[in-house]
mmCIF file of C-alpha atoms and ligand atoms in Angstrom:
data_model
loop_
_atom_site.group_PDB
_atom_site.id
_atom_site.type_symbol
_atom_site.label_atom_id
_atom_site.label_comp_id
_atom_site.label_asym_id
_atom_site.label_seq_id
_atom_site.Cartn_x
_atom_site.Cartn_y
_atom_site.Cartn_z
ATOM 1 C CA MET A 1 50.294 129.674 112.233
ATOM 2 C CA SER A 2 48.974 130.638 108.754
ATOM 3 C CA GLU A 3 48.181 134.166 108.950
ATOM 4 C CA ASN A 4 52.078 134.321 110.518
ATOM 5 C CA ILE A 5 53.234 133.058 107.429
ATOM 6 C CA GLU A 6 51.232 135.375 105.473
ATOM 7 C CA VAL A 7 52.738 138.161 107.400
ATOM 8 C CA LEU A 8 56.371 136.953 106.866
ATOM 9 C CA ASN A 9 55.457 137.000 103.014
ATOM 10 C CA THR A 10 53.964 140.240 103.075
ATOM 11 C CA ILE A 11 56.839 141.651 104.713
ATOM 12 C CA LYS A 12 59.353 140.421 102.081
ATOM 13 C CA LYS A 13 57.225 141.975 99.403
ATOM 14 C CA TYR A 14 57.777 145.669 100.765
ATOM 15 C CA ASN A 15 60.908 147.500 100.682
ATOM 16 C CA ARG A 16 59.279 150.421 103.006
ATOM 17 C CA ILE A 17 57.608 149.447 106.065
ATOM 18 C CA VAL A 18 56.137 151.657 108.879
ATOM 19 C CA ILE A 19 55.534 149.945 112.394
ATOM 20 C CA SER A 20 52.937 151.654 114.707
ATOM 21 C CA ARG A 21 51.129 150.803 118.009
ATOM 22 C CA HIS A 22 48.662 151.946 120.410
ATOM 23 C CA THR A 23 48.590 155.330 122.207
ATOM 24 C CA ARG A 24 49.526 156.154 125.587
ATOM 25 C CA PRO A 25 52.378 153.537 124.883
ATOM 26 C CA ASP A 26 53.376 150.532 127.374
ATOM 27 C CA GLY A 27 56.137 147.858 127.703
ATOM 28 C CA ASP A 28 54.528 145.440 124.878
ATOM 29 C CA CYS A 29 53.795 147.939 122.090
ATOM 30 C CA LEU A 30 57.397 149.266 122.512
ATOM 31 C CA GLY A 31 59.145 146.150 122.778
ATOM 32 C CA SER A 32 57.334 144.369 120.379
ATOM 33 C CA SER A 33 57.642 147.772 117.676
ATOM 34 C CA TYR A 34 61.710 148.065 118.646
ATOM 35 C CA ALA A 35 62.329 144.445 118.159
ATOM 36 C CA LEU A 36 60.115 143.931 114.740
ATOM 37 C CA LYS A 37 61.832 147.032 113.285
ATOM 38 C CA ARG A 38 65.129 145.359 114.304
ATOM 39 C CA ILE A 39 64.592 141.705 113.317
ATOM 40 C CA ILE A 40 63.480 143.146 109.470
ATOM 41 C CA GLN A 41 66.576 144.952 109.422
ATOM 42 C CA LEU A 42 69.075 142.456 110.194
ATOM 43 C CA THR A 43 67.402 140.196 108.036
ATOM 44 C CA TRP A 44 66.749 142.359 105.238
ATOM 45 C CA PRO A 45 69.751 145.293 105.114
ATOM 46 C CA GLU A 46 68.395 146.640 102.100
ATOM 47 C CA LYS A 47 64.586 147.722 103.575
ATOM 48 C CA GLU A 48 63.833 150.833 105.137
ATOM 49 C CA VAL A 49 61.878 150.643 108.465
ATOM 50 C CA TYR A 50 60.181 152.732 110.708
ATOM 51 C CA VAL A 51 58.913 153.024 113.936
ATOM 52 C CA ILE A 52 56.593 156.021 113.629
ATOM 53 C CA ASN A 53 54.254 157.273 116.107
ATOM 54 C CA SER A 54 52.400 160.521 117.736
ATOM 55 C CA ASP A 55 53.388 160.178 121.547
ATOM 56 C CA LYS A 56 55.980 158.404 123.514
ATOM 57 C CA SER A 57 56.722 156.914 126.523
ATOM 58 C CA LYS A 58 59.048 158.781 129.329
ATOM 59 C CA ASN A 59 59.756 155.902 131.372
ATOM 60 C CA LEU A 60 60.665 153.561 129.041
ATOM 61 C CA ALA A 61 62.377 155.362 126.575
ATOM 62 C CA PHE A 62 65.626 153.109 127.277
ATOM 63 C CA LEU A 63 64.019 150.608 125.185
ATOM 64 C CA GLY A 64 64.177 152.689 121.892
ATOM 65 C CA LYS A 65 63.200 155.651 119.890
ATOM 66 C CA ASP A 66 60.795 156.302 117.408
ATOM 67 C CA ASP A 67 61.300 157.627 113.642
ATOM 68 C CA PRO A 68 60.070 160.864 112.472
ATOM 69 C CA GLN A 69 57.083 160.768 110.069
ATOM 70 C CA ILE A 70 57.925 160.181 106.487
ATOM 71 C CA GLU A 71 56.491 161.987 103.582
ATOM 72 C CA SER A 72 55.006 159.435 101.625
ATOM 73 C CA TYR A 73 53.005 156.110 102.381
ATOM 74 C CA GLU A 74 53.430 155.057 98.973
ATOM 75 C CA ASN A 75 54.184 151.380 98.193
ATOM 76 C CA THR A 76 54.573 151.170 101.975
ATOM 77 C CA LEU A 77 53.461 148.267 104.578
ATOM 78 C CA VAL A 78 52.286 149.417 107.640
ATOM 79 C CA ILE A 79 52.364 146.890 110.557
ATOM 80 C CA VAL A 80 50.138 148.013 113.513
ATOM 81 C CA LEU A 81 51.020 146.469 116.938
ATOM 82 C CA ASP A 82 49.106 145.355 120.054
ATOM 83 C CA THR A 83 46.152 147.854 119.009
ATOM 84 C CA SER A 84 42.504 146.574 119.162
ATOM 85 C CA THR A 85 40.739 149.267 117.534
ATOM 86 C CA ALA A 86 41.733 152.212 115.040
ATOM 87 C CA GLU A 87 41.020 154.912 117.347
ATOM 88 C CA ARG A 88 43.873 153.971 119.606
ATOM 89 C CA ILE A 89 46.408 153.439 116.902
ATOM 90 C CA SER A 90 48.823 156.275 117.558
ATOM 91 C CA ASN A 91 49.626 157.348 114.111
ATOM 92 C CA PRO A 92 47.012 159.348 112.125
ATOM 93 C CA ARG A 93 48.266 158.502 109.137
ATOM 94 C CA PHE A 94 48.671 154.439 109.334
ATOM 95 C CA ASN A 95 45.473 154.490 106.822
ATOM 96 C CA GLU A 96 47.673 155.852 104.143
ATOM 97 C CA GLY A 97 49.650 152.082 103.762
ATOM 98 C CA SER A 98 49.268 150.096 100.822
ATOM 99 C CA CYS A 99 48.815 147.339 103.067
ATOM 100 C CA ILE A 100 47.666 147.316 106.594
ATOM 101 C CA VAL A 101 48.726 144.097 108.846
ATOM 102 C CA LYS A 102 47.331 144.097 112.295
ATOM 103 C CA ILE A 103 49.214 141.958 115.068
ATOM 104 C CA ASP A 104 47.321 141.589 118.326
ATOM 105 C CA HIS A 105 46.264 139.669 121.562
ATOM 106 C CA HIS A 106 43.360 141.656 122.250
ATOM 107 C CA LYS A 107 39.918 140.448 122.115
ATOM 108 C CA ASP A 108 39.162 141.657 118.395
ATOM 109 C CA THR A 109 36.722 144.256 118.559
ATOM 110 C CA GLN A 110 37.382 145.853 115.250
ATOM 111 C CA THR A 111 38.779 144.792 111.673
ATOM 112 C CA TYR A 112 41.045 147.654 110.473
ATOM 113 C CA GLY A 113 43.868 145.576 108.325
ATOM 114 C CA ASP A 114 44.254 143.695 105.558
ATOM 115 C CA ILE A 115 45.421 141.274 107.235
ATOM 116 C CA GLU A 116 44.980 140.420 110.636
ATOM 117 C CA TRP A 117 47.067 138.218 113.008
ATOM 118 C CA VAL A 118 45.138 137.943 116.389
ATOM 119 C CA GLU A 119 45.483 135.449 119.150
ATOM 120 C CA ASN A 120 43.574 136.183 122.460
ATOM 121 C CA GLU A 121 45.266 134.007 124.792
ATOM 122 C CA ARG A 122 48.509 135.275 123.966
ATOM 123 C CA SER A 123 50.205 136.901 126.788
ATOM 124 C CA SER A 124 51.512 139.904 124.907
ATOM 125 C CA VAL A 125 52.259 140.685 121.289
ATOM 126 C CA SER A 126 56.037 140.557 122.401
ATOM 127 C CA GLU A 127 55.486 136.939 122.519
ATOM 128 C CA MET A 128 53.756 136.579 119.236
ATOM 129 C CA ILE A 129 56.914 138.277 117.548
ATOM 130 C CA ALA A 130 59.218 136.046 119.679
ATOM 131 C CA SER A 131 57.121 133.110 118.422
ATOM 132 C CA PHE A 132 56.821 134.686 114.631
ATOM 133 C CA TYR A 133 60.887 134.773 114.996
ATOM 134 C CA ASN A 134 61.244 131.245 116.451
ATOM 135 C CA ASP A 135 58.894 129.732 113.374
ATOM 136 C CA HIS A 136 61.043 131.068 110.983
ATOM 137 C CA ASN A 137 64.388 131.345 112.254
ATOM 138 C CA LYS A 138 65.951 129.641 109.522
ATOM 139 C CA THR A 139 64.981 133.172 107.779
ATOM 140 C CA LEU A 140 64.686 135.680 110.405
ATOM 141 C CA LYS A 141 67.791 137.066 112.569
ATOM 142 C CA ILE A 142 67.416 138.314 116.020
ATOM 143 C CA ASP A 143 70.250 139.978 118.473
ATOM 144 C CA LYS A 144 70.498 140.616 121.610
ATOM 145 C CA TYR A 145 68.637 143.885 121.593
ATOM 146 C CA ALA A 146 65.575 142.795 119.716
ATOM 147 C CA ALA A 147 65.099 139.747 122.315
ATOM 148 C CA THR A 148 65.740 142.321 125.118
ATOM 149 C CA CYS A 149 62.743 144.391 123.948
ATOM 150 C CA LEU A 150 60.575 141.296 123.415
ATOM 151 C CA TYR A 151 61.631 139.946 127.075
ATOM 152 C CA ALA A 152 60.757 143.287 128.484
ATOM 153 C CA GLY A 153 57.308 143.368 126.740
ATOM 154 C CA ILE A 154 56.682 139.859 127.611
ATOM 155 C CA CYS A 155 57.241 140.813 131.354
ATOM 156 C CA THR A 156 55.561 144.045 131.434
ATOM 157 C CA ASP A 157 51.997 142.770 130.090
ATOM 158 C CA SER A 158 52.276 139.241 132.116
ATOM 159 C CA GLY A 159 53.121 141.070 135.139
ATOM 160 C CA PHE A 160 56.265 139.444 135.181
ATOM 161 C CA PHE A 161 54.696 136.028 134.432
ATOM 162 C CA LYS A 162 52.394 136.284 136.984
ATOM 163 C CA TYR A 163 49.181 136.995 135.228
ATOM 164 C CA GLY A 164 46.951 133.881 133.797
ATOM 165 C CA SER A 165 47.764 134.738 130.356
ATOM 166 C CA THR A 166 51.260 133.547 131.143
ATOM 167 C CA SER A 167 51.571 129.753 129.173
ATOM 168 C CA PRO A 168 54.094 127.375 128.951
ATOM 169 C CA GLN A 169 54.609 128.529 125.435
ATOM 170 C CA THR A 170 55.260 132.031 127.104
ATOM 171 C CA LEU A 171 57.842 130.399 129.176
ATOM 172 C CA LYS A 172 59.390 128.633 126.569
ATOM 173 C CA LEU A 173 59.937 131.600 124.163
ATOM 174 C CA ALA A 174 61.332 133.760 127.161
ATOM 175 C CA ALA A 175 63.959 131.198 127.675
ATOM 176 C CA MET A 176 64.601 131.209 123.896
ATOM 177 C CA LEU A 177 64.953 134.707 124.203
ATOM 178 C CA MET A 178 67.078 134.802 127.269
ATOM 179 C CA GLU A 179 69.706 132.699 125.442
ATOM 180 C CA LYS A 180 70.275 135.286 122.711
ATOM 181 C CA GLY A 181 71.922 137.113 125.483
ATOM 182 C CA VAL A 182 69.138 139.192 127.358
ATOM 183 C CA GLU A 183 70.597 140.524 130.701
ATOM 184 C CA THR A 184 67.447 139.740 133.161
ATOM 185 C CA GLU A 185 68.584 141.431 136.312
ATOM 186 C CA ASN A 186 69.761 144.631 134.504
ATOM 187 C CA LEU A 187 66.652 144.728 132.474
ATOM 188 C CA TYR A 188 64.536 144.094 135.562
ATOM 189 C CA ALA A 189 66.021 146.811 137.568
ATOM 190 C CA ARG A 190 65.123 149.154 134.815
ATOM 191 C CA LEU A 191 61.601 148.149 134.509
ATOM 192 C CA GLU A 192 60.890 148.459 138.191
ATOM 193 C CA LEU A 193 62.457 151.934 138.343
ATOM 194 C CA VAL A 194 59.698 154.478 139.810
ATOM 195 C CA ASP A 195 59.690 158.683 140.080
ATOM 196 C CA PHE A 196 60.645 159.799 143.536
ATOM 197 C CA ARG A 197 57.072 161.456 143.492
ATOM 198 C CA ILE A 198 55.182 158.573 142.331
ATOM 199 C CA LEU A 199 56.774 156.682 145.322
ATOM 200 C CA LYS A 200 55.503 159.824 147.951
ATOM 201 C CA TYR A 201 51.713 159.244 146.195
ATOM 202 C CA GLN A 202 52.241 155.290 146.978
ATOM 203 C CA SER A 203 53.264 156.192 150.622
ATOM 204 C CA LYS A 204 49.934 158.544 150.753
ATOM 205 C CA ILE A 205 47.595 156.015 149.457
ATOM 206 C CA ILE A 206 49.124 153.190 151.934
ATOM 207 C CA ASP A 207 48.648 155.827 154.622
ATOM 208 C CA GLU A 208 45.062 156.736 154.117
ATOM 209 C CA ILE A 209 43.544 153.627 152.517
ATOM 210 C CA GLN A 210 39.875 153.093 153.740
ATOM 211 C CA MET A 211 38.401 149.326 154.372
ATOM 212 C CA THR A 212 34.789 148.538 154.820
ATOM 213 C CA PRO A 213 33.680 145.979 157.586
ATOM 214 C CA ASN A 214 34.264 143.052 155.590
ATOM 215 C CA GLY A 215 37.510 143.988 154.187
ATOM 216 C CA VAL A 216 37.251 145.843 150.662
ATOM 217 C CA ALA A 217 40.326 148.669 150.374
ATOM 218 C CA TYR A 218 39.646 151.484 148.572
ATOM 219 C CA TYR A 219 40.977 154.755 147.999
ATOM 220 C CA TYR A 220 39.322 157.988 146.142
ATOM 221 C CA VAL A 221 42.024 160.130 144.051
ATOM 222 C CA THR A 222 40.820 163.791 144.275
ATOM 223 C CA ASP A 223 41.971 166.470 141.429
ATOM 224 C CA GLU A 224 43.918 167.980 144.780
ATOM 225 C CA ILE A 225 45.778 164.804 145.211
ATOM 226 C CA LYS A 226 46.687 164.718 141.579
ATOM 227 C CA LYS A 227 47.879 168.200 141.903
ATOM 228 C CA GLU A 228 50.220 167.553 144.793
ATOM 229 C CA PHE A 229 52.022 164.592 143.037
ATOM 230 C CA ASP A 230 51.823 166.132 139.425
ATOM 231 C CA LEU A 231 50.170 162.990 138.781
ATOM 232 C CA SER A 232 49.212 162.362 135.115
ATOM 233 C CA GLU A 233 45.853 160.218 134.881
ATOM 234 C CA GLU A 234 47.755 157.316 133.939
ATOM 235 C CA GLU A 235 49.909 157.683 137.119
ATOM 236 C CA ALA A 236 46.704 158.603 138.995
ATOM 237 C CA SER A 237 45.200 155.312 138.114
ATOM 238 C CA MET A 238 48.205 153.349 138.892
ATOM 239 C CA GLY A 239 47.416 153.646 142.427
ATOM 240 C CA VAL A 240 45.277 150.724 141.912
ATOM 241 C CA ASP A 241 48.115 148.401 142.381
ATOM 242 C CA PHE A 242 49.377 149.622 145.379
ATOM 243 C CA PHE A 243 47.577 147.897 147.571
ATOM 244 C CA ASN A 244 46.676 144.717 145.457
ATOM 245 C CA SER A 245 48.082 142.474 148.381
ATOM 246 C CA ILE A 246 46.072 142.675 151.262
ATOM 247 C CA LYS A 247 45.279 139.589 153.065
ATOM 248 C CA GLY A 248 41.686 139.514 153.651
ATOM 249 C CA SER A 249 41.171 142.540 151.205
ATOM 250 C CA PRO A 250 40.449 140.109 148.149
ATOM 251 C CA ILE A 251 38.673 143.289 146.619
ATOM 252 C CA TRP A 252 40.186 146.672 146.217
ATOM 253 C CA LEU A 253 38.725 149.583 144.274
ATOM 254 C CA LEU A 254 40.305 153.097 143.615
ATOM 255 C CA PHE A 255 38.484 156.072 142.600
ATOM 256 C CA VAL A 256 39.745 158.815 140.501
ATOM 257 C CA GLN A 257 37.934 162.411 140.494
ATOM 258 C CA GLN A 258 37.220 163.147 136.745
ATOM 259 C CA LYS A 259 35.399 166.693 135.325
ATOM 260 C CA ASN A 260 31.970 165.855 135.662
ATOM 261 C CA SER A 261 32.518 161.975 137.308
ATOM 262 C CA ILE A 262 34.673 159.472 139.090
ATOM 263 C CA ARG A 263 36.308 156.799 137.141
ATOM 264 C CA VAL A 264 36.600 153.734 139.124
ATOM 265 C CA ARG A 265 39.093 150.668 138.763
ATOM 266 C CA LEU A 266 38.092 147.445 140.169
ATOM 267 C CA ARG A 267 40.198 144.662 141.105
ATOM 268 C CA SER A 268 39.876 141.672 143.043
ATOM 269 C CA ARG A 269 41.553 138.056 143.481
ATOM 270 C CA PHE A 270 39.046 134.593 143.596
ATOM 271 C CA ILE A 271 35.975 136.577 143.012
ATOM 272 C CA ALA A 272 34.134 137.815 139.925
ATOM 273 C CA LEU A 273 33.795 141.596 139.852
ATOM 274 C CA ASN A 274 32.325 142.308 135.970
ATOM 275 C CA GLU A 275 28.700 142.080 137.139
ATOM 276 C CA LEU A 276 28.989 144.509 140.023
ATOM 277 C CA ALA A 277 31.083 146.900 137.389
ATOM 278 C CA GLY A 278 28.130 146.512 134.769
ATOM 279 C CA LYS A 279 25.513 148.000 137.343
ATOM 280 C CA TYR A 280 27.968 151.214 137.432
ATOM 281 C CA ASN A 281 28.462 151.798 133.754
ATOM 282 C CA GLY A 282 31.502 149.079 133.331
ATOM 283 C CA GLY A 283 32.480 146.182 132.646
ATOM 284 C CA GLY A 284 35.760 144.389 132.000
ATOM 285 C CA HIS A 285 37.589 141.088 132.753
ATOM 286 C CA LEU A 286 36.423 138.703 135.885
ATOM 287 C CA ASN A 287 39.067 140.200 138.431
ATOM 288 C CA ALA A 288 40.027 143.513 136.686
ATOM 289 C CA CYS A 289 36.886 145.933 135.709
ATOM 290 C CA GLY A 290 36.443 149.808 135.218
ATOM 291 C CA ALA A 291 33.305 151.583 136.063
ATOM 292 C CA THR A 292 32.172 155.447 136.464
ATOM 293 C CA VAL A 293 30.051 157.155 138.762
ATOM 294 C CA TYR A 294 28.711 160.551 138.909
ATOM 295 C CA THR A 295 28.400 161.509 142.852
ATOM 296 C CA ASP A 296 29.367 160.812 146.227
ATOM 297 C CA ALA A 297 26.284 158.963 147.116
ATOM 298 C CA GLN A 298 27.036 156.377 143.886
ATOM 299 C CA MET A 299 30.325 155.990 144.897
ATOM 300 C CA GLN A 300 29.545 155.151 148.525
ATOM 301 C CA ALA A 301 26.500 152.717 147.210
ATOM 302 C CA LEU A 302 29.372 151.062 145.090
ATOM 303 C CA ILE A 303 31.527 150.554 147.942
ATOM 304 C CA ASN A 304 28.442 149.277 149.887
ATOM 305 C CA ASP A 305 27.590 146.499 147.352
ATOM 306 C CA ALA A 306 31.151 145.423 146.733
ATOM 307 C CA ASP A 307 31.065 145.065 150.854
ATOM 308 C CA ALA A 308 28.226 143.054 150.357
ATOM 309 C CA LEU A 309 29.589 140.791 147.230
ATOM 310 C CA LEU A 310 32.817 140.291 149.863
ATOM 311 C CA LYS A 311 30.842 139.295 152.757
ATOM 312 C CA GLN A 312 28.605 136.573 150.673
ATOM 313 C CA SER A 313 31.996 135.143 149.117
ATOM 314 C CA LYS A 314 33.644 134.960 152.107
ATOM 315 C CA LYS A 315 30.392 132.856 153.316
ATOM 316 C CA GLU A 316 30.632 130.569 150.781
ATOM 317 C CA ASN A 317 34.268 129.980 150.220
ATOM 318 C CA PRO A 318 35.928 130.629 153.693
ATOM 319 C CA GLU A 319 39.361 130.073 151.826
ATOM 320 C CA ILE A 320 38.998 133.357 150.238
ATOM 321 C CA GLU A 321 41.739 135.872 151.754
HETATM 322 MN MN1 MN B 401 50.004 144.095 125.266
#
């Protein structure tokens, strides 16, 4: 809360503000950026506010548009949203700002801001901006567009309110945004649209999915498959979500071929995977990890280890499914 007031006071002091976010943008960093810009513009029409980044999103372009790079960062406040480390910031000039504010909900891995407001347990930075508005609603103004951007960011980062990071506060703030006129049905429809080629990719995975004796589901995305569906790295790795609800398969793995290695995405419910990921050059959260293997034999070893882990887990807890 005190950082939140410090952020407000800092915004008041500057007449030129640049908002930046992380590379490979997602709904949260885009939604929070466009919403914060709109809130500042509505509240202080005399301020210049820009959203400036060096890459953009195709699928979420309906949320808003970035501004072109500006000439000078003199007397400029730079606000970086949803980005834990400086190297992920999608604006190479963020450091030229007179003051840098970081607002984030990732584990605080690196300090780069003069002022940092970080809350790990928040579902999203969009939720933090919604709460920022809510805490200062005597001063700040919001409209339907800003509320829609924030609502979109909360939805995408919380898996539409399904992940554990969704708190009573998340839902209260979502309700507050809804009262500002968010048309949720339209928004969900837009957020859920997929390209036809991605649907075909999904169909291929579902058709060819592999299964170990104890129920670990897995799939290997080769370069050939990436080419066939014209997949970017990100699109290829999205495949891990295509088989996340098979009954009896609480562990599922996606392997993605790289130049000199194989990237692994590990997912589970009810079973901790981080130790397994650690054994294969990776790590992460309890139920969502990343790892890297270098040969087909290592890939098979990881699959065998996952199968043994699942066998053991099902023995210890027969309710796992
Ligand atoms: Mn986020």
